[in-house]
Amino acid sequence: MPAILLVEDEADVRELIEEAFEDEGLSVRSADSDEAAYELLEAEARRFDLLIADINLGVGTTGFDVARRARQLNPKIAVIYITGHAAHLGKFGVEGGQMYPKPFNPSELAAQAKAVIGGGEA
């Protein structure tokens, strides 16, 4: 089963995404901050097939930074950025990263995740 790392600082949004992904049979580990994400990546980066990262994580570094570190540790990890703000994917994002704007339907994000990791169609 593909493994997904979700990095989202807003608890309500994180919980909605987790529930939708679980309903789709997807395994999700969550981090509520950049620091928590870095810890998970340092310990388990090669385990993850997909990183879903909010770009604005409140304090600390951004989802762009988390994605760059994830790619250093696991060059094959797919990346989907989620954000409620305009962001310059080409300038700051990792190669092949995709943008998914907020607000969104968590079930649609789960379908997109399945498509990205090869488990379904978007």
JSON list of N, CA and C in Angstrom, two decimals, residues 76-121:
[
{"chain": "A", "resi": 76, "resn": "LYS", "atom": "N", "xyz": [12.57, 9.90, -5.33]},
{"chain": "A", "resi": 76, "resn": "LYS", "atom": "CA", "xyz": [11.40, 9.39, -6.05]},
{"chain": "A", "resi": 76, "resn": "LYS", "atom": "C", "xyz": [10.07, 9.84, -5.46]},
{"chain": "A", "resi": 77, "resn": "ILE", "atom": "N", "xyz": [10.08, 10.54, -4.33]},
{"chain": "A", "resi": 77, "resn": "ILE", "atom": "CA", "xyz": [8.83, 10.92, -3.69]},
{"chain": "A", "resi": 77, "resn": "ILE", "atom": "C", "xyz": [8.06, 11.92, -4.56]},
{"chain": "A", "resi": 78, "resn": "ALA", "atom": "N", "xyz": [6.79, 11.65, -4.77]},
{"chain": "A", "resi": 78, "resn": "ALA", "atom": "CA", "xyz": [5.92, 12.58, -5.50]},
{"chain": "A", "resi": 78, "resn": "ALA", "atom": "C", "xyz": [5.47, 13.67, -4.53]},
{"chain": "A", "resi": 79, "resn": "VAL", "atom": "N", "xyz": [5.14, 14.86, -5.08]},
{"chain": "A", "resi": 79, "resn": "VAL", "atom": "CA", "xyz": [4.79, 15.99, -4.23]},
{"chain": "A", "resi": 79, "resn": "VAL", "atom": "C", "xyz": [3.53, 16.68, -4.75]},
{"chain": "A", "resi": 80, "resn": "ILE", "atom": "N", "xyz": [2.59, 16.90, -3.83]},
{"chain": "A", "resi": 80, "resn": "ILE", "atom": "CA", "xyz": [1.43, 17.75, -4.10]},
{"chain": "A", "resi": 80, "resn": "ILE", "atom": "C", "xyz": [1.45, 18.85, -3.04]},
{"chain": "A", "resi": 81, "resn": "TYR", "atom": "N", "xyz": [1.42, 20.09, -3.51]},
{"chain": "A", "resi": 81, "resn": "TYR", "atom": "CA", "xyz": [1.33, 21.23, -2.60]},
{"chain": "A", "resi": 81, "resn": "TYR", "atom": "C", "xyz": [-0.13, 21.63, -2.47]},
{"chain": "A", "resi": 82, "resn": "ILE", "atom": "N", "xyz": [-0.55, 21.98, -1.26]},
{"chain": "A", "resi": 82, "resn": "ILE", "atom": "CA", "xyz": [-1.89, 22.52, -1.06]},
{"chain": "A", "resi": 82, "resn": "ILE", "atom": "C", "xyz": [-1.74, 23.91, -0.46]},
{"chain": "A", "resi": 83, "resn": "THR", "atom": "N", "xyz": [-2.55, 24.85, -0.94]},
{"chain": "A", "resi": 83, "resn": "THR", "atom": "CA", "xyz": [-2.43, 26.21, -0.45]},
{"chain": "A", "resi": 83, "resn": "THR", "atom": "C", "xyz": [-3.69, 27.01, -0.71]},
{"chain": "A", "resi": 84, "resn": "GLY", "atom": "N", "xyz": [-3.93, 27.96, 0.16]},
{"chain": "A", "resi": 84, "resn": "GLY", "atom": "CA", "xyz": [-5.04, 28.88, -0.01]},
{"chain": "A", "resi": 84, "resn": "GLY", "atom": "C", "xyz": [-4.56, 30.21, -0.56]},
{"chain": "A", "resi": 85, "resn": "HIS", "atom": "N", "xyz": [-3.27, 30.32, -0.88]},
{"chain": "A", "resi": 85, "resn": "HIS", "atom": "CA", "xyz": [-2.69, 31.56, -1.36]},
{"chain": "A", "resi": 85, "resn": "HIS", "atom": "C", "xyz": [-2.03, 31.33, -2.71]},
{"chain": "A", "resi": 86, "resn": "ALA", "atom": "N", "xyz": [-1.85, 32.40, -3.44]},
{"chain": "A", "resi": 86, "resn": "ALA", "atom": "CA", "xyz": [-1.12, 32.30, -4.70]},
{"chain": "A", "resi": 86, "resn": "ALA", "atom": "C", "xyz": [0.33, 31.92, -4.38]},
{"chain": "A", "resi": 87, "resn": "ALA", "atom": "N", "xyz": [0.88, 31.03, -5.14]},
{"chain": "A", "resi": 87, "resn": "ALA", "atom": "CA", "xyz": [2.26, 30.59, -4.92]},
{"chain": "A", "resi": 87, "resn": "ALA", "atom": "C", "xyz": [2.92, 30.34, -6.26]},
{"chain": "A", "resi": 88, "resn": "HIS", "atom": "N", "xyz": [4.20, 30.57, -6.33]},
{"chain": "A", "resi": 88, "resn": "HIS", "atom": "CA", "xyz": [4.95, 30.40, -7.57]},
{"chain": "A", "resi": 88, "resn": "HIS", "atom": "C", "xyz": [5.60, 29.01, -7.59]},
{"chain": "A", "resi": 89, "resn": "LEU", "atom": "N", "xyz": [4.87, 28.05, -8.11]},
{"chain": "A", "resi": 89, "resn": "LEU", "atom": "CA", "xyz": [5.32, 26.66, -8.13]},
{"chain": "A", "resi": 89, "resn": "LEU", "atom": "C", "xyz": [6.62, 26.51, -8.90]},
{"chain": "A", "resi": 90, "resn": "GLY", "atom": "N", "xyz": [6.71, 27.17, -10.06]},
{"chain": "A", "resi": 90, "resn": "GLY", "atom": "CA", "xyz": [7.91, 27.03, -10.89]},
{"chain": "A", "resi": 90, "resn": "GLY", "atom": "C", "xyz": [9.16, 27.55, -10.23]},
{"chain": "A", "resi": 91, "resn": "LYS", "atom": "N", "xyz": [9.03, 28.57, -9.43]},
{"chain": "A", "resi": 91, "resn": "LYS", "atom": "CA", "xyz": [10.19, 29.18, -8.79]},
{"chain": "A", "resi": 91, "resn": "LYS", "atom": "C", "xyz": [10.61, 28.44, -7.53]},
{"chain": "A", "resi": 92, "resn": "PHE", "atom": "N", "xyz": [9.64, 27.99, -6.73]},
{"chain": "A", "resi": 92, "resn": "PHE", "atom": "CA", "xyz": [9.96, 27.43, -5.43]},
{"chain": "A", "resi": 92, "resn": "PHE", "atom": "C", "xyz": [9.71, 25.92, -5.31]},
{"chain": "A", "resi": 93, "resn": "GLY", "atom": "N", "xyz": [8.87, 25.37, -6.15]},
{"chain": "A", "resi": 93, "resn": "GLY", "atom": "CA", "xyz": [8.50, 23.97, -6.03]},
{"chain": "A", "resi": 93, "resn": "GLY", "atom": "C", "xyz": [9.54, 23.02, -6.58]},
{"chain": "A", "resi": 94, "resn": "VAL", "atom": "N", "xyz": [9.44, 21.76, -6.15]},
{"chain": "A", "resi": 94, "resn": "VAL", "atom": "CA", "xyz": [10.33, 20.73, -6.68]},
{"chain": "A", "resi": 94, "resn": "VAL", "atom": "C", "xyz": [9.85, 20.30, -8.06]},
{"chain": "A", "resi": 95, "resn": "GLU", "atom": "N", "xyz": [10.75, 19.75, -8.84]},
{"chain": "A", "resi": 95, "resn": "GLU", "atom": "CA", "xyz": [10.41, 19.29, -10.19]},
{"chain": "A", "resi": 95, "resn": "GLU", "atom": "C", "xyz": [9.29, 18.25, -10.13]},
{"chain": "A", "resi": 96, "resn": "GLY", "atom": "N", "xyz": [8.28, 18.45, -10.96]},
{"chain": "A", "resi": 96, "resn": "GLY", "atom": "CA", "xyz": [7.16, 17.52, -11.02]},
{"chain": "A", "resi": 96, "resn": "GLY", "atom": "C", "xyz": [6.12, 17.73, -9.94]},
{"chain": "A", "resi": 97, "resn": "GLY", "atom": "N", "xyz": [6.36, 18.67, -9.03]},
{"chain": "A", "resi": 97, "resn": "GLY", "atom": "CA", "xyz": [5.38, 18.94, -7.98]},
{"chain": "A", "resi": 97, "resn": "GLY", "atom": "C", "xyz": [4.10, 19.50, -8.57]},
{"chain": "A", "resi": 98, "resn": "GLN", "atom": "N", "xyz": [2.99, 19.21, -7.95]},
{"chain": "A", "resi": 98, "resn": "GLN", "atom": "CA", "xyz": [1.69, 19.69, -8.41]},
{"chain": "A", "resi": 98, "resn": "GLN", "atom": "C", "xyz": [1.06, 20.60, -7.36]},
{"chain": "A", "resi": 99, "resn": "MET", "atom": "N", "xyz": [0.24, 21.53, -7.81]},
{"chain": "A", "resi": 99, "resn": "MET", "atom": "CA", "xyz": [-0.44, 22.45, -6.91]},
{"chain": "A", "resi": 99, "resn": "MET", "atom": "C", "xyz": [-1.91, 22.08, -6.84]},
{"chain": "A", "resi": 100, "resn": "TYR", "atom": "N", "xyz": [-2.45, 22.07, -5.63]},
{"chain": "A", "resi": 100, "resn": "TYR", "atom": "CA", "xyz": [-3.86, 21.80, -5.42]},
{"chain": "A", "resi": 100, "resn": "TYR", "atom": "C", "xyz": [-4.40, 22.91, -4.54]},
{"chain": "A", "resi": 101, "resn": "PRO", "atom": "N", "xyz": [-5.18, 23.84, -5.10]},
{"chain": "A", "resi": 101, "resn": "PRO", "atom": "CA", "xyz": [-5.60, 25.03, -4.35]},
{"chain": "A", "resi": 101, "resn": "PRO", "atom": "C", "xyz": [-6.71, 24.74, -3.33]},
{"chain": "A", "resi": 102, "resn": "LYS", "atom": "N", "xyz": [-6.62, 25.43, -2.19]},
{"chain": "A", "resi": 102, "resn": "LYS", "atom": "CA", "xyz": [-7.68, 25.42, -1.18]},
{"chain": "A", "resi": 102, "resn": "LYS", "atom": "C", "xyz": [-8.69, 26.49, -1.57]},
{"chain": "A", "resi": 103, "resn": "PRO", "atom": "N", "xyz": [-9.92, 26.37, -1.25]},
{"chain": "A", "resi": 103, "resn": "PRO", "atom": "CA", "xyz": [-10.54, 25.21, -0.61]},
{"chain": "A", "resi": 103, "resn": "PRO", "atom": "C", "xyz": [-10.73, 24.08, -1.63]},
{"chain": "A", "resi": 104, "resn": "PHE", "atom": "N", "xyz": [-10.76, 22.87, -1.15]},
{"chain": "A", "resi": 104, "resn": "PHE", "atom": "CA", "xyz": [-10.94, 21.71, -2.01]},
{"chain": "A", "resi": 104, "resn": "PHE", "atom": "C", "xyz": [-11.77, 20.67, -1.29]},
{"chain": "A", "resi": 105, "resn": "ASN", "atom": "N", "xyz": [-12.25, 19.74, -2.07]},
{"chain": "A", "resi": 105, "resn": "ASN", "atom": "CA", "xyz": [-12.97, 18.60, -1.54]},
{"chain": "A", "resi": 105, "resn": "ASN", "atom": "C", "xyz": [-11.92, 17.54, -1.19]},
{"chain": "A", "resi": 106, "resn": "PRO", "atom": "N", "xyz": [-11.82, 17.14, 0.09]},
{"chain": "A", "resi": 106, "resn": "PRO", "atom": "CA", "xyz": [-10.80, 16.17, 0.47]},
{"chain": "A", "resi": 106, "resn": "PRO", "atom": "C", "xyz": [-10.87, 14.85, -0.32]},
{"chain": "A", "resi": 107, "resn": "SER", "atom": "N", "xyz": [-12.06, 14.44, -0.71]},
{"chain": "A", "resi": 107, "resn": "SER", "atom": "CA", "xyz": [-12.19, 13.22, -1.51]},
{"chain": "A", "resi": 107, "resn": "SER", "atom": "C", "xyz": [-11.57, 13.39, -2.89]},
{"chain": "A", "resi": 108, "resn": "GLU", "atom": "N", "xyz": [-11.70, 14.59, -3.45]},
{"chain": "A", "resi": 108, "resn": "GLU", "atom": "CA", "xyz": [-11.06, 14.86, -4.75]},
{"chain": "A", "resi": 108, "resn": "GLU", "atom": "C", "xyz": [-9.54, 14.89, -4.62]},
{"chain": "A", "resi": 109, "resn": "LEU", "atom": "N", "xyz": [-9.05, 15.41, -3.49]},
{"chain": "A", "resi": 109, "resn": "LEU", "atom": "CA", "xyz": [-7.60, 15.38, -3.25]},
{"chain": "A", "resi": 109, "resn": "LEU", "atom": "C", "xyz": [-7.12, 13.94, -3.12]},
{"chain": "A", "resi": 110, "resn": "ALA", "atom": "N", "xyz": [-7.90, 13.09, -2.46]},
{"chain": "A", "resi": 110, "resn": "ALA", "atom": "CA", "xyz": [-7.55, 11.67, -2.33]},
{"chain": "A", "resi": 110, "resn": "ALA", "atom": "C", "xyz": [-7.48, 11.01, -3.71]},
{"chain": "A", "resi": 111, "resn": "ALA", "atom": "N", "xyz": [-8.42, 11.35, -4.58]},
{"chain": "A", "resi": 111, "resn": "ALA", "atom": "CA", "xyz": [-8.41, 10.80, -5.94]},
{"chain": "A", "resi": 111, "resn": "ALA", "atom": "C", "xyz": [-7.17, 11.28, -6.69]},
{"chain": "A", "resi": 112, "resn": "GLN", "atom": "N", "xyz": [-6.80, 12.55, -6.51]},
{"chain": "A", "resi": 112, "resn": "GLN", "atom": "CA", "xyz": [-5.60, 13.10, -7.15]},
{"chain": "A", "resi": 112, "resn": "GLN", "atom": "C", "xyz": [-4.37, 12.37, -6.61]},
{"chain": "A", "resi": 113, "resn": "ALA", "atom": "N", "xyz": [-4.33, 12.14, -5.32]},
{"chain": "A", "resi": 113, "resn": "ALA", "atom": "CA", "xyz": [-3.21, 11.43, -4.72]},
{"chain": "A", "resi": 113, "resn": "ALA", "atom": "C", "xyz": [-3.07, 10.03, -5.32]},
{"chain": "A", "resi": 114, "resn": "LYS", "atom": "N", "xyz": [-4.19, 9.33, -5.45]},
{"chain": "A", "resi": 114, "resn": "LYS", "atom": "CA", "xyz": [-4.17, 7.99, -6.05]},
{"chain": "A", "resi": 114, "resn": "LYS", "atom": "C", "xyz": [-3.62, 8.05, -7.47]},
{"chain": "A", "resi": 115, "resn": "ALA", "atom": "N", "xyz": [-4.02, 9.06, -8.23]},
{"chain": "A", "resi": 115, "resn": "ALA", "atom": "CA", "xyz": [-3.53, 9.19, -9.60]},
{"chain": "A", "resi": 115, "resn": "ALA", "atom": "C", "xyz": [-2.03, 9.44, -9.63]},
{"chain": "A", "resi": 116, "resn": "VAL", "atom": "N", "xyz": [-1.56, 10.28, -8.73]},
{"chain": "A", "resi": 116, "resn": "VAL", "atom": "CA", "xyz": [-0.13, 10.63, -8.70]},
{"chain": "A", "resi": 116, "resn": "VAL", "atom": "C", "xyz": [0.72, 9.43, -8.34]},
{"chain": "A", "resi": 117, "resn": "ILE", "atom": "N", "xyz": [0.24, 8.59, -7.41]},
{"chain": "A", "resi": 117, "resn": "ILE", "atom": "CA", "xyz": [1.04, 7.43, -7.01]},
{"chain": "A", "resi": 117, "resn": "ILE", "atom": "C", "xyz": [0.70, 6.18, -7.81]},
{"chain": "A", "resi": 118, "resn": "GLY", "atom": "N", "xyz": [-0.14, 6.35, -8.82]},
{"chain": "A", "resi": 118, "resn": "GLY", "atom": "CA", "xyz": [-0.43, 5.25, -9.72]},
{"chain": "A", "resi": 118, "resn": "GLY", "atom": "C", "xyz": [-1.53, 4.31, -9.29]},
{"chain": "A", "resi": 119, "resn": "GLY", "atom": "N", "xyz": [-2.38, 4.79, -8.36]},
{"chain": "A", "resi": 119, "resn": "GLY", "atom": "CA", "xyz": [-3.44, 3.91, -7.88]},
{"chain": "A", "resi": 119, "resn": "GLY", "atom": "C", "xyz": [-4.82, 4.27, -8.34]},
{"chain": "A", "resi": 120, "resn": "GLY", "atom": "N", "xyz": [-4.93, 5.11, -9.36]},
{"chain": "A", "resi": 120, "resn": "GLY", "atom": "CA", "xyz": [-6.26, 5.48, -9.83]},
{"chain": "A", "resi": 120, "resn": "GLY", "atom": "C", "xyz": [-6.18, 6.61, -10.83]},
{"chain": "A", "resi": 121, "resn": "GLU", "atom": "N", "xyz": [-7.33, 7.11, -11.22]},
{"chain": "A", "resi": 121, "resn": "GLU", "atom": "CA", "xyz": [-7.39, 8.19, -12.19]},
{"chain": "A", "resi": 121, "resn": "GLU", "atom": "C", "xyz": [-7.86, 9.46, -11.52]}
]
